[in-house]
Coordinates of C-alpha atoms in Angstrom, one line a residue:
X130 CA -63.9 -37.0 -21.5
X131 CA -60.6 -36.7 -22.5
X132 CA -59.8 -33.3 -25.0
X133 CA -56.2 -32.9 -25.1
X134 CA -53.8 -36.3 -25.5
X135 CA -50.0 -36.1 -25.1
X136 CA -48.0 -39.1 -25.9
X137 CA -45.2 -40.5 -26.1
X138 CA -42.9 -41.8 -28.6
X139 CA -40.0 -43.5 -28.3
X140 CA -37.0 -43.4 -31.6
X141 CA -36.4 -46.6 -34.0
X142 CA -33.5 -47.4 -32.2
X143 CA -32.7 -49.5 -29.3
X144 CA -34.3 -52.8 -28.6
X145 CA -36.9 -51.6 -31.3
X146 CA -34.3 -52.8 -33.7
X147 CA -34.8 -56.4 -32.6
X148 CA -38.1 -56.6 -31.8
X149 CA -41.6 -55.7 -34.8
X150 CA -41.9 -52.3 -33.4
X151 CA -45.6 -51.4 -31.8
X152 CA -46.5 -48.1 -33.4
X153 CA -48.6 -46.9 -30.6
X154 CA -49.3 -43.1 -30.8
X155 CA -50.2 -44.1 -34.3
X156 CA -53.1 -46.5 -32.9
X157 CA -53.9 -44.3 -30.3
X158 CA -53.9 -41.4 -32.9
X159 CA -56.0 -43.3 -35.5
X160 CA -58.3 -44.5 -32.7
X161 CA -59.2 -41.3 -30.8
X162 CA -62.4 -39.8 -31.3
X163 CA -63.0 -36.6 -33.8
X164 CA -63.5 -34.4 -30.8
X165 CA -60.2 -35.2 -28.6
X166 CA -56.5 -33.6 -30.2
X167 CA -53.7 -35.6 -30.0
X168 CA -49.8 -34.9 -29.8
X169 CA -47.3 -37.0 -30.1
X170 CA -44.2 -36.2 -29.2
X171 CA -40.5 -37.7 -29.8
X172 CA -37.0 -36.6 -28.3
X173 CA -38.5 -33.5 -26.9
X174 CA -40.0 -32.6 -30.1
X175 CA -43.1 -33.3 -31.5
X176 CA -43.5 -35.9 -34.5
X177 CA -47.6 -35.9 -34.8
X178 CA -50.5 -34.1 -34.2
X179 CA -54.0 -34.7 -34.8
X180 CA -56.8 -31.6 -34.1
X181 CA -60.2 -32.5 -32.9
X182 CA -63.2 -31.6 -35.3
X183 CA -65.9 -31.4 -33.2
X184 CA -66.9 -30.9 -29.5
X185 CA -66.7 -33.0 -26.8
X186 CA -69.8 -34.5 -26.6
X187 CA -71.0 -33.9 -22.8
X188 CA -71.7 -37.4 -21.9
X189 CA -69.4 -40.0 -23.1
X190 CA -70.6 -42.2 -25.4
X191 CA -68.6 -45.4 -23.7
X192 CA -70.0 -44.9 -20.8
X193 CA -73.6 -46.0 -22.9
X194 CA -72.4 -48.3 -25.0
X195 CA -71.0 -50.1 -21.3
X196 CA -74.3 -49.0 -20.0
X197 CA -75.7 -50.7 -23.1
X198 CA -73.8 -53.9 -22.8
X199 CA -74.2 -54.6 -18.9
X200 CA -77.7 -54.2 -20.1
X201 CA -78.2 -57.1 -22.6
X202 CA -79.3 -60.4 -21.8
X203 CA -77.5 -63.3 -22.1
X204 CA -78.6 -65.9 -24.4
X205 CA -80.8 -68.7 -23.2
X206 CA -79.2 -71.9 -22.0
X207 CA -80.1 -75.0 -23.0
X208 CA -82.7 -77.2 -21.2
X209 CA -81.5 -80.2 -19.2
X210 CA -84.0 -82.3 -22.1
X211 CA -81.6 -81.5 -24.9
X212 CA -78.0 -83.1 -24.1
X213 CA -76.8 -83.9 -27.8
X214 CA -73.4 -83.0 -28.7
X215 CA -74.4 -80.8 -31.3
X216 CA -76.6 -78.8 -29.0
X217 CA -73.6 -78.7 -26.5
X218 CA -71.6 -76.9 -28.8
X219 CA -73.6 -75.1 -30.5
X220 CA -74.6 -73.6 -27.1
X221 CA -70.9 -73.8 -26.2
X222 CA -70.4 -71.4 -29.0
X223 CA -72.9 -69.2 -28.7
X224 CA -71.9 -68.9 -25.6
X225 CA -68.0 -68.1 -26.4
X226 CA -69.4 -65.5 -28.5
X227 CA -71.5 -63.6 -25.7
X228 CA -68.3 -63.5 -23.7
X229 CA -66.4 -62.4 -26.5
X230 CA -68.7 -59.9 -26.7
X231 CA -68.9 -58.6 -22.9
X232 CA -65.1 -59.2 -23.0
X233 CA -65.1 -56.6 -25.9
X234 CA -66.8 -54.2 -24.2
X235 CA -65.3 -54.6 -20.3
X236 CA -62.0 -54.2 -22.6
X237 CA -60.2 -50.9 -21.7
X238 CA -60.1 -48.3 -24.2
X239 CA -56.0 -48.4 -24.2
X240 CA -56.9 -51.8 -26.0
X241 CA -60.2 -50.5 -28.1
X242 CA -59.2 -47.0 -28.8
X243 CA -55.8 -46.7 -27.7
X244 CA -54.8 -44.7 -25.1
X245 CA -56.4 -42.0 -23.0
X246 CA -53.7 -39.5 -23.7
X247 CA -53.5 -38.7 -19.7
X248 CA -50.3 -39.1 -17.9
X249 CA -50.2 -42.2 -15.8
X250 CA -50.5 -39.8 -13.2
X251 CA -53.0 -38.4 -13.9
X252 CA -55.1 -40.7 -13.4
X253 CA -57.1 -40.5 -10.2
X254 CA -58.2 -43.7 -8.4
X255 CA -62.0 -43.2 -8.6
X256 CA -61.3 -43.2 -12.9
X257 CA -58.7 -46.0 -13.4
X258 CA -58.5 -49.1 -11.4
X259 CA -55.8 -50.8 -14.1
X260 CA -52.7 -50.8 -12.1
X261 CA -49.1 -52.5 -11.9
X262 CA -47.8 -54.4 -8.4
X263 CA -44.4 -54.2 -7.2
X264 CA -42.9 -56.4 -9.7
X265 CA -44.6 -54.7 -12.6
X266 CA -46.7 -57.2 -13.6
X267 CA -50.6 -56.4 -13.7
X268 CA -52.7 -59.0 -11.9
X269 CA -56.2 -59.6 -12.8
X270 CA -58.3 -59.6 -9.4
X271 CA -62.3 -60.9 -9.5
X272 CA -64.1 -58.2 -7.9
X273 CA -67.6 -60.0 -8.0
X274 CA -68.5 -63.5 -7.6
X275 CA -71.2 -63.8 -10.1
X276 CA -69.4 -62.9 -13.0
X277 CA -68.7 -66.6 -13.3
X278 CA -70.5 -69.1 -11.9
X279 CA -67.9 -70.7 -9.9
X280 CA -68.3 -72.7 -6.8
X281 CA -65.5 -70.9 -4.8
X282 CA -68.0 -67.8 -3.6
X283 CA -65.1 -65.8 -2.0
X284 CA -63.0 -65.6 -5.0
X285 CA -62.9 -62.4 -6.7
X286 CA -62.7 -60.9 -10.2
X287 CA -59.5 -60.5 -11.8
X288 CA -58.1 -56.7 -11.8
X289 CA -55.5 -55.4 -12.9
X290 CA -52.6 -53.7 -10.2
X291 CA -49.6 -52.0 -9.9
X292 CA -47.3 -50.2 -7.5
X293 CA -49.3 -47.4 -7.3
X294 CA -53.1 -48.7 -8.7
X295 CA -53.9 -45.6 -10.0
X296 CA -52.4 -45.9 -14.0
X297 CA -55.2 -46.4 -16.1
X298 CA -58.7 -48.3 -16.2
X299 CA -59.8 -51.2 -14.4
X300 CA -62.6 -53.6 -14.8
X301 CA -64.5 -51.8 -11.9
X302 CA -64.2 -48.4 -13.4
X303 CA -66.1 -50.5 -16.5
X304 CA -69.3 -50.1 -14.3
X305 CA -71.5 -47.7 -13.0
X306 CA -70.0 -46.2 -9.9
X307 CA -68.0 -48.7 -9.1
X308 CA -71.0 -51.5 -9.6
X309 CA -70.0 -55.0 -10.0
X310 CA -70.9 -56.0 -13.9
X311 CA -72.6 -59.9 -13.0
X312 CA -72.7 -62.0 -16.0
X313 CA -74.9 -64.2 -15.1
X314 CA -78.8 -63.9 -14.2
X315 CA -81.0 -66.3 -12.7
X316 CA -81.9 -68.8 -15.4
X317 CA -84.4 -71.8 -15.9
X318 CA -81.5 -74.4 -16.0
X319 CA -81.8 -77.0 -13.3
X320 CA -80.0 -79.9 -14.8
X321 CA -76.7 -81.1 -13.2
X322 CA -75.4 -81.5 -16.7
X323 CA -75.7 -78.3 -18.3
X324 CA -74.4 -76.5 -15.2
X325 CA -70.8 -78.2 -15.6
X326 CA -70.9 -77.8 -19.4
X327 CA -71.6 -73.5 -18.7
X328 CA -69.2 -73.7 -16.3
X329 CA -66.6 -75.1 -18.3
X330 CA -67.4 -73.2 -20.9
X331 CA -67.2 -70.2 -18.5
X332 CA -63.5 -71.5 -17.7
X333 CA -62.8 -71.7 -21.8
X334 CA -63.6 -67.5 -21.3
X335 CA -61.6 -66.5 -18.3
X336 CA -58.8 -68.2 -19.9
X337 CA -59.0 -66.6 -22.9
X338 CA -59.5 -63.3 -21.2
X339 CA -56.8 -64.0 -18.8
X340 CA -54.6 -64.9 -21.7
X341 CA -55.6 -61.5 -23.3
X342 CA -54.4 -59.8 -20.0
X343 CA -51.5 -60.9 -20.3
X344 CA -50.6 -59.8 -24.2
X345 CA -52.0 -56.5 -22.5
X346 CA -50.5 -56.7 -19.9
X347 CA -47.4 -57.0 -22.2
X348 CA -48.0 -54.8 -24.7
X349 CA -48.9 -51.7 -21.0
X350 CA -45.6 -53.0 -20.2
X351 CA -43.6 -52.2 -23.1
X352 CA -45.3 -49.1 -23.7
X353 CA -44.3 -48.3 -20.0
X354 CA -40.8 -48.9 -20.8
X355 CA -41.2 -46.6 -24.0
X356 CA -42.4 -44.1 -22.5
X357 CA -40.3 -44.3 -19.7
X358 CA -37.2 -44.5 -22.0
X359 CA -38.3 -41.4 -24.2
X360 CA -38.8 -39.2 -20.6
X361 CA -35.5 -40.4 -19.8
X362 CA -33.8 -39.1 -23.4
X363 CA -36.2 -36.0 -23.1
X364 CA -35.3 -35.2 -20.0
X365 CA -31.4 -36.3 -21.0
X366 CA -31.8 -34.1 -24.2
X367 CA -32.9 -31.1 -22.1
X368 CA -29.7 -31.8 -19.8
X369 CA -27.3 -31.7 -23.3
X370 CA -29.4 -29.1 -24.4
X371 CA -28.6 -26.6 -20.9
X372 CA -25.4 -28.2 -20.8
X373 CA -24.6 -26.9 -24.8
X374 CA -25.9 -23.8 -24.2
X375 CA -23.9 -23.3 -20.6
X376 CA -21.1 -23.9 -22.9
X377 CA -22.1 -21.5 -26.0
X378 CA -22.3 -18.9 -23.6
X379 CA -19.2 -20.0 -21.8
X380 CA -17.3 -20.3 -25.3
X381 CA -18.6 -16.8 -26.1
X382 CA -17.8 -15.2 -23.2
X383 CA -13.7 -16.8 -23.4
X384 CA -14.0 -15.2 -26.8
X385 CA -14.9 -12.0 -25.9
X386 CA -12.2 -12.3 -23.2
X387 CA -9.9 -13.7 -26.3
X388 CA -10.6 -10.8 -28.2
X389 CA -10.5 -8.3 -25.7
X390 CA -7.7 -9.3 -24.7
X391 CA -6.1 -10.0 -27.8
X392 CA -6.8 -5.8 -27.8
X393 CA -5.0 -5.3 -24.6
X394 CA -2.4 -7.4 -26.5
X395 CA -2.0 -4.9 -29.1
X396 CA -2.4 -1.9 -27.4
X397 CA 0.9 -2.9 -25.2
X398 CA 1.9 -3.4 -28.1
X399 CA 2.0 -0.5 -29.8
X400 CA 3.1 1.0 -26.3
X401 CA 6.1 -1.1 -26.1
X402 CA 6.7 -0.3 -29.6
X403 CA 7.0 3.2 -29.1
X404 CA 8.5 3.0 -25.5
X405 CA 11.7 1.1 -27.6
X406 CA 11.3 3.4 -30.2
X407 CA 11.7 6.2 -27.0
X408 CA 14.6 4.1 -25.8
X409 CA 16.2 3.7 -28.6
X410 CA 16.3 6.9 -29.1
X411 CA 17.4 8.0 -26.1
X412 CA 19.7 5.6 -26.1
X413 CA 21.6 7.2 -29.7
X414 CA 21.0 10.9 -27.6
X415 CA 22.8 9.0 -24.3
X416 CA 25.2 7.2 -26.9
X417 CA 26.0 11.4 -28.1
X418 CA 26.5 13.1 -24.9
X419 CA 28.8 10.1 -23.6
X420 CA 30.4 10.7 -26.7
X421 CA 30.8 14.6 -25.8
X422 CA 31.2 14.3 -22.2
X423 CA 33.8 11.9 -23.5
X424 CA 36.0 14.7 -25.3
X425 CA 35.1 17.0 -22.4
X426 CA 36.9 14.6 -19.9
X427 CA 39.9 14.3 -22.4
X428 CA 39.9 17.8 -22.3
X429 CA 39.8 18.3 -19.1
X430 CA 42.4 15.6 -18.2
X431 CA 45.0 17.3 -20.4
X432 CA 44.2 20.6 -19.2
X433 CA 44.3 19.3 -15.2
X434 CA 47.6 17.5 -16.7
X435 CA 48.6 20.5 -17.5
X436 CA 47.9 22.3 -14.3
X437 CA 49.8 19.8 -12.5
X438 CA 52.9 20.5 -14.5
X439 CA 52.8 24.0 -14.1
X440 CA 52.0 23.7 -10.5
X441 CA 54.9 21.8 -9.7
X442 CA 56.9 24.1 -11.4
X443 CA 55.7 26.3 -9.3
X444 CA 56.4 24.0 -5.9
X445 CA 59.9 23.5 -7.4
X446 CA 60.5 26.9 -7.5
X447 CA 59.1 27.8 -4.1
X448 CA 61.0 25.0 -2.7
X449 CA 61.0 26.8 0.8
X450 CA 57.1 26.8 0.8
X451 CA 57.3 30.8 1.6
X452 CA 53.7 32.1 1.5
X453 CA 54.1 35.5 3.2
X454 CA 56.2 38.6 2.1
X455 CA 59.9 38.1 3.9
X456 CA 61.3 41.4 4.8
X457 CA 65.0 41.6 5.4
X458 CA 66.6 42.6 8.6
X459 CA 68.0 46.0 7.2
X460 CA 64.2 47.0 5.9
X461 CA 63.5 46.6 9.6
X462 CA 65.8 48.1 10.9
X463 CA 65.4 51.4 8.7
X464 CA 61.9 51.3 9.1
X465 CA 62.3 50.9 12.8
X466 CA 66.0 53.2 13.4
X467 CA 67.4 50.4 14.8
X468 CA 64.6 49.6 16.9
X469 CA 64.6 53.1 18.3
X470 CA 61.9 53.3 21.2
X471 CA 60.1 56.2 20.4
X472 CA 58.9 53.9 17.5
X473 CA 57.9 51.8 20.5
X474 CA 53.8 51.4 21.0
X475 CA 53.5 48.6 23.3
X476 CA 54.5 44.9 24.5
X477 CA 53.4 41.6 23.1
X478 CA 53.6 38.4 24.3
X479 CA 57.3 37.8 23.5
X480 CA 58.3 41.0 22.7
X481 CA 58.0 44.5 22.3
X482 CA 55.6 46.0 19.4
X483 CA 56.8 49.0 16.7
X484 CA 55.0 51.4 14.7
X485 CA 56.6 51.9 11.4
X486 CA 56.0 52.3 7.8
X487 CA 56.5 49.5 5.5
X488 CA 56.0 50.1 1.6
X489 CA 54.2 53.3 2.6
X490 CA 52.1 51.0 4.9
X491 CA 52.0 51.8 8.6
X492 CA 52.6 48.4 10.1
X493 CA 52.9 46.9 13.3
X494 CA 56.4 45.1 13.7
X495 CA 56.9 42.9 16.6
X496 CA 60.3 41.9 17.5
X497 CA 61.3 38.5 19.3
X498 CA 63.3 39.3 22.8
X499 CA 66.8 37.3 22.6
X500 CA 65.8 36.0 25.9
X501 CA 62.3 34.9 25.0
X502 CA 62.2 30.9 25.9
X503 CA 59.5 29.6 23.5
X504 CA 60.8 32.7 21.1
X505 CA 61.2 31.0 18.2
X506 CA 58.6 28.1 18.5
X507 CA 55.7 30.7 18.5
X508 CA 57.0 32.6 16.2
X509 CA 57.2 30.0 13.6
X510 CA 53.7 28.9 15.0
X511 CA 51.9 32.1 14.4
X512 CA 53.8 32.5 11.2
X513 CA 52.2 28.9 10.3
X514 CA 48.4 29.8 11.6
X515 CA 47.8 33.5 10.0
X516 CA 49.5 32.4 6.5
X517 CA 47.0 29.2 6.3
X518 CA 44.0 30.7 7.5
X519 CA 42.0 34.2 7.1
X520 CA 39.2 35.7 8.2
X521 CA 37.8 39.8 8.8
X522 CA 38.4 39.6 12.5
X523 CA 41.8 38.6 12.4
X524 CA 44.9 40.3 12.6
X525 CA 46.6 40.2 8.8
X526 CA 49.8 38.8 8.6
X527 CA 51.6 41.1 5.9
X528 CA 55.2 40.0 6.1
X529 CA 58.1 38.4 8.8
X530 CA 61.6 38.6 8.6
X531 CA 63.4 34.9 9.6
X532 CA 65.9 36.7 10.2
X533 CA 65.3 38.7 13.7
X534 CA 62.4 37.0 13.7
X535 CA 60.0 39.7 13.7
X536 CA 56.3 39.9 12.2
X537 CA 54.6 42.7 10.2
X538 CA 51.3 42.9 10.8
X539 CA 48.7 46.0 9.7
X540 CA 48.7 48.7 12.0
X541 CA 45.5 48.8 14.2
X542 CA 44.5 52.6 14.5
X543 CA 42.6 52.6 18.7
X544 CA 45.0 50.0 20.1
X545 CA 43.7 47.0 21.6
X546 CA 40.3 46.5 23.7
X547 CA 42.2 46.4 27.2
X548 CA 43.7 49.7 26.8
X549 CA 39.9 51.3 25.1
X550 CA 38.0 49.5 28.6
X551 CA 40.6 50.9 31.0
X552 CA 40.7 54.1 29.1
X553 CA 44.8 54.6 28.5
X554 CA 45.8 57.9 27.5
X555 CA 42.5 59.5 28.7
X556 CA 41.2 57.8 25.5
X557 CA 36.8 58.9 25.3
X558 CA 34.7 55.2 26.7
X559 CA 33.2 52.9 24.5
X560 CA 30.0 53.1 23.8
X561 CA 27.3 50.2 24.7
X562 CA 26.5 49.4 21.4
X563 CA 30.3 49.5 20.5
X564 CA 30.5 46.7 23.1
X565 CA 27.9 44.7 22.1
X566 CA 29.3 44.6 18.5
X567 CA 32.6 44.5 19.8
X568 CA 31.2 41.0 21.8
X569 CA 29.8 39.8 18.7
X570 CA 32.7 40.0 16.4
X571 CA 34.3 38.0 19.0
X572 CA 32.1 35.1 18.7
X573 CA 32.1 35.1 15.6
X574 CA 36.0 34.9 15.4
X575 CA 35.8 32.4 17.7
X576 CA 34.0 30.3 16.5
X577 CA 36.1 30.7 13.0
X578 CA 39.2 28.8 15.0
X579 CA 36.8 26.1 16.6
X580 CA 36.0 24.8 13.2
X581 CA 39.1 24.8 11.1
X582 CA 39.7 21.8 9.1
X583 CA 40.8 19.3 9.5
X584 CA 41.5 20.3 13.5
X585 CA 39.8 22.5 15.8
X586 CA 41.8 25.4 16.8
X587 CA 42.4 26.2 20.3
X588 CA 43.4 30.6 20.7
X589 CA 44.5 29.6 24.1
X590 CA 45.0 33.8 25.2
X591 CA 41.9 34.5 25.0
X592 CA 41.7 38.1 26.9
X593 CA 40.9 42.1 25.9
X594 CA 44.7 43.2 25.2
X595 CA 44.7 40.5 22.1
X596 CA 41.7 42.1 20.8
X597 CA 43.1 45.3 18.5
X598 CA 40.6 47.9 17.4
X599 CA 41.2 49.6 14.0
X600 CA 40.2 53.2 12.9
X601 CA 36.7 52.3 12.4
X602 CA 36.5 49.7 16.1
X603 CA 36.5 46.9 14.2
X604 CA 38.0 44.3 16.9
X605 CA 40.3 41.5 15.2
X606 CA 42.0 38.8 17.4
X607 CA 45.9 39.3 17.8
X608 CA 48.5 37.1 18.6
X609 CA 47.3 33.5 18.0
X610 CA 51.3 32.3 18.9
X611 CA 49.5 29.8 21.9
X612 CA 46.8 28.4 19.6
X613 CA 47.0 25.2 19.4
X614 CA 45.4 22.5 17.1
X615 CA 43.5 19.4 18.8
X616 CA 42.0 16.7 17.6
X617 CA 38.4 16.6 16.4
X618 CA 37.7 13.6 17.8
X619 CA 38.3 15.3 21.3
X620 CA 37.2 18.4 20.7
X621 CA 34.4 18.5 22.7
X622 CA 34.5 15.7 24.8
X623 CA 35.0 15.6 28.8
X624 CA 38.2 14.3 28.7
X625 CA 39.8 16.5 26.1
X626 CA 43.4 17.2 24.3
X627 CA 46.1 16.4 27.1
X628 CA 48.6 18.9 26.7
X629 CA 52.0 18.4 28.6
X630 CA 52.3 22.6 29.8
X631 CA 49.2 24.8 30.4
X632 CA 49.5 27.9 28.4
X633 CA 47.8 30.6 28.8
X634 CA 47.5 34.5 31.2
X635 CA 46.3 33.8 35.0
X636 CA 42.8 34.9 35.4
X637 CA 41.5 34.1 31.6
X638 CA 43.2 30.1 31.8
X639 CA 40.0 27.8 31.9
X640 CA 40.5 26.2 35.6
X641 CA 39.9 22.3 34.4
X642 CA 42.8 22.9 32.0
X643 CA 45.2 24.5 34.4
X644 CA 44.6 21.8 36.9
X645 CA 44.1 18.9 34.7
X646 CA 46.0 19.8 31.4
X647 CA 42.8 18.6 29.2
X648 CA 42.5 20.9 26.2
X649 CA 39.6 22.0 24.3
X650 CA 37.1 24.5 22.5
X651 CA 35.2 24.9 25.7
X652 CA 38.6 26.5 27.4
X653 CA 37.9 29.4 25.5
X654 CA 34.3 29.8 26.2
X655 CA 35.3 30.4 29.9
X656 CA 38.0 33.1 28.4
X657 CA 35.3 34.2 26.6
X658 CA 33.2 34.7 29.4
X659 CA 35.8 36.3 31.8
X660 CA 35.8 39.1 29.1
X661 CA 32.5 39.7 28.1
X662 CA 32.2 40.7 32.4
X663 CA 34.5 43.1 31.9
X664 CA 33.5 44.2 28.4
X665 CA 30.0 46.2 31.0
X666 CA 32.1 46.5 33.9
X667 CA 35.2 47.9 32.7
X668 CA 37.4 46.1 36.4
X669 CA 39.8 43.8 36.4
X670 CA 38.8 40.3 36.1
X671 CA 40.5 39.0 39.6
X672 CA 37.0 38.0 41.6
X673 CA 34.9 39.6 38.5
X674 CA 32.3 36.5 38.5
X675 CA 31.8 36.7 42.2
X676 CA 31.1 40.5 41.9
X677 CA 28.7 40.0 39.3
X678 CA 26.6 36.6 40.4
X679 CA 26.0 38.8 43.9
X680 CA 25.0 41.8 41.5
X681 CA 22.8 39.4 40.5
X682 CA 21.1 38.2 43.4
X683 CA 20.7 41.4 44.7
X684 CA 19.5 43.0 41.5
X685 CA 21.5 46.0 41.9
X686 CA 23.7 44.9 38.8
X687 CA 23.0 48.6 37.2
X688 CA 25.6 49.7 39.6
X689 CA 28.3 47.9 38.8
X690 CA 28.4 48.7 35.7
X691 CA 30.7 50.9 33.7
X692 CA 30.3 54.6 35.2
X693 CA 31.2 55.7 31.8
X694 CA 28.6 54.8 30.1
X695 CA 25.2 56.2 31.6
X696 CA 22.5 54.5 29.4
X697 CA 23.1 51.1 29.1
X698 CA 20.2 48.9 28.5
X699 CA 19.6 47.2 31.7
X700 CA 17.1 44.2 30.8
X701 CA 19.6 43.6 28.1
X702 CA 22.7 44.1 29.8
X703 CA 21.0 42.0 32.5
X704 CA 21.2 39.0 30.0
X705 CA 24.2 39.2 28.8
X706 CA 25.9 39.2 32.3
X707 CA 24.2 36.1 32.9
X708 CA 25.5 34.5 29.6
X709 CA 28.7 35.5 30.7
X710 CA 28.4 34.2 33.4
X711 CA 27.0 30.9 32.2
X712 CA 30.7 30.6 29.8
X713 CA 32.5 30.9 33.1
X714 CA 31.5 27.7 34.8
X715 CA 34.3 26.6 36.8
X716 CA 33.1 22.6 35.3
X717 CA 33.2 22.5 31.5
X718 CA 30.3 20.5 31.0
X719 CA 28.0 23.1 32.8
X720 CA 29.3 26.0 29.7
X721 CA 27.4 26.9 26.9
X722 CA 27.5 25.8 23.5
X723 CA 29.5 28.6 21.1
X724 CA 27.4 28.0 18.4
X725 CA 24.2 27.7 19.5
X726 CA 23.3 29.6 22.6
X727 CA 26.0 32.3 23.0
X728 CA 26.5 33.7 19.2
X729 CA 22.6 33.3 18.6
X730 CA 22.9 35.5 21.4
X731 CA 24.8 38.0 20.8
X732 CA 23.7 38.6 17.1
X733 CA 20.7 39.6 18.9
X734 CA 22.3 42.2 21.1
X735 CA 24.7 43.4 17.8
X736 CA 21.0 44.0 15.5
X737 CA 19.9 46.0 18.9
X738 CA 22.5 48.1 18.9
X739 CA 23.0 48.9 15.0
X740 CA 19.0 49.9 15.6
X741 CA 19.7 52.4 18.5
X742 CA 23.1 53.5 16.6
X743 CA 21.1 54.2 13.2
X744 CA 18.7 56.1 15.4
X745 CA 21.2 58.0 17.2
X746 CA 22.4 59.1 14.2
X747 CA 19.0 59.7 12.5
X748 CA 18.6 62.6 15.4
X749 CA 21.9 63.5 15.6
X750 CA 22.6 63.6 11.7
X751 CA 24.6 66.6 12.2
X752 CA 27.2 66.0 15.0
X753 CA 29.3 62.8 15.3
X754 CA 29.1 60.1 17.5
X755 CA 31.3 59.2 20.8
X756 CA 32.9 56.8 19.0
X757 CA 33.4 58.4 15.9
X758 CA 34.6 61.9 17.8
X759 CA 38.0 60.4 19.2
X760 CA 41.0 61.7 17.7
X761 CA 43.7 60.4 20.4
X762 CA 46.4 57.7 18.9
X763 CA 46.2 54.6 21.2
X764 CA 49.0 52.4 21.6
X765 CA 48.6 49.0 20.0

């Protein structure tokens, strides 16, 4: 028995506008038993509901009715003797009513009391035999040969069939245990005429059943089409609702994104507004600064113009470009008493050197020899170099006398380094601390000359005789008359600046420069190496590199050092000797770099010498140092 029935109801539209609508859900709701709850669904919504008023009985009333109708006796057939027309008509009418009653008992539940409420797929084969064939048309099959008294024993009773064979109840399910209902029973009619009439009457009743079944089939087909349409519409509506919900969520998300984008845009707009305001303020400040700078620039231009005018006046006033003190010939002759030999203190590269006083200052005057080949040009060159550059370790040019070719220098109280190394005038020997300091000072001033701008300056005549010492034994480079400006592009190259004639002193001149005339900054490095060897040995330059090299190989360098100094630091002096030998290499490319190799080592030795001197001063604070106790007046 069915306690809950759900049916679909089509909308009032479509093809129902042109056909008479059939309210199947309403008919089912009206004819459903009171123990069955019926729900009618239209477009996915509940349109009609009928609630059960009582519980379902344990035994189906339909089954009892079917059993009663199946056991109902057939009306008696007329006897063979009654063959009148009135009797036959009376019998046919009674038989037809009997057949109508039995057909009513065989009518399926959906025709008598509406649909069962169960979906087509929920009816199983044992429950229903009403089905449709592949073409969608219900067919009637005969299940029992005893339904009608037919001459063909092989005919089957009518049966509804479909492609699923599982929809609705068939005539076979109306009986008990799929038992055929035999409408005929053995009768006592024996006459052939009555049998024919009974068969014709039964055939007429079968036609009525066929017509009724066709009508039911049509109604069921329409119902199925309407239900299928309703299902499709419900599914479409569900899909549309899903799409609508999805669209709604997407729109909400877009709205949130748009809201966030709007907020971000507002924030960016605020930032841009603040930036624009700051930029405007900065532009105003920049404009003010530009105005101030413009005024300053105008003032500077005016000032520069005034300075340029003043400089032009000064240049015009000094048309001869005299940048040194000019002494007259009378002043020089009065100071030297007409170049008396008692004032002569030495001999320079191009003339004698006199000591005298000019402007109450002791000076050294270099006089040009009349027979000097390049005296005049060398004089002019030295004046130009000494007037253009200044260094603490270069001899200071105080003035000149162009008339007689005299140069006036500051007076160096302790003469030349050569005089001190060979102890001219029985002067005391220089300590190793003083020698290391002098070596560092010479390296410093030589680097200064090599880095002169715009072109490097090469001395070309570096030797102890051109290193002068003041009263504090501070060394200063002199005699720069042979110095030569070298183009910077060839200052450090292998193929150096070519000179037409060599200049310098034998044993100190660069061998490559002497052979090829190629001049470079490393030409002075060779002379520096020879001079360093003389600093530690106190010996002449001839063959000195060979002697020192052999002493280093034999390990007896200490025997070759200047014996006037007894406290040589052997290890540091050995390193100094090796550096001097590298500087005195025959090939120029084998000599070390002055700024990167030589000078750092010289500075290290100078620091060592200063530390040793300070320690000696602390120990002998009451007595003077050997260099400070020198009282003789050596010649320049």
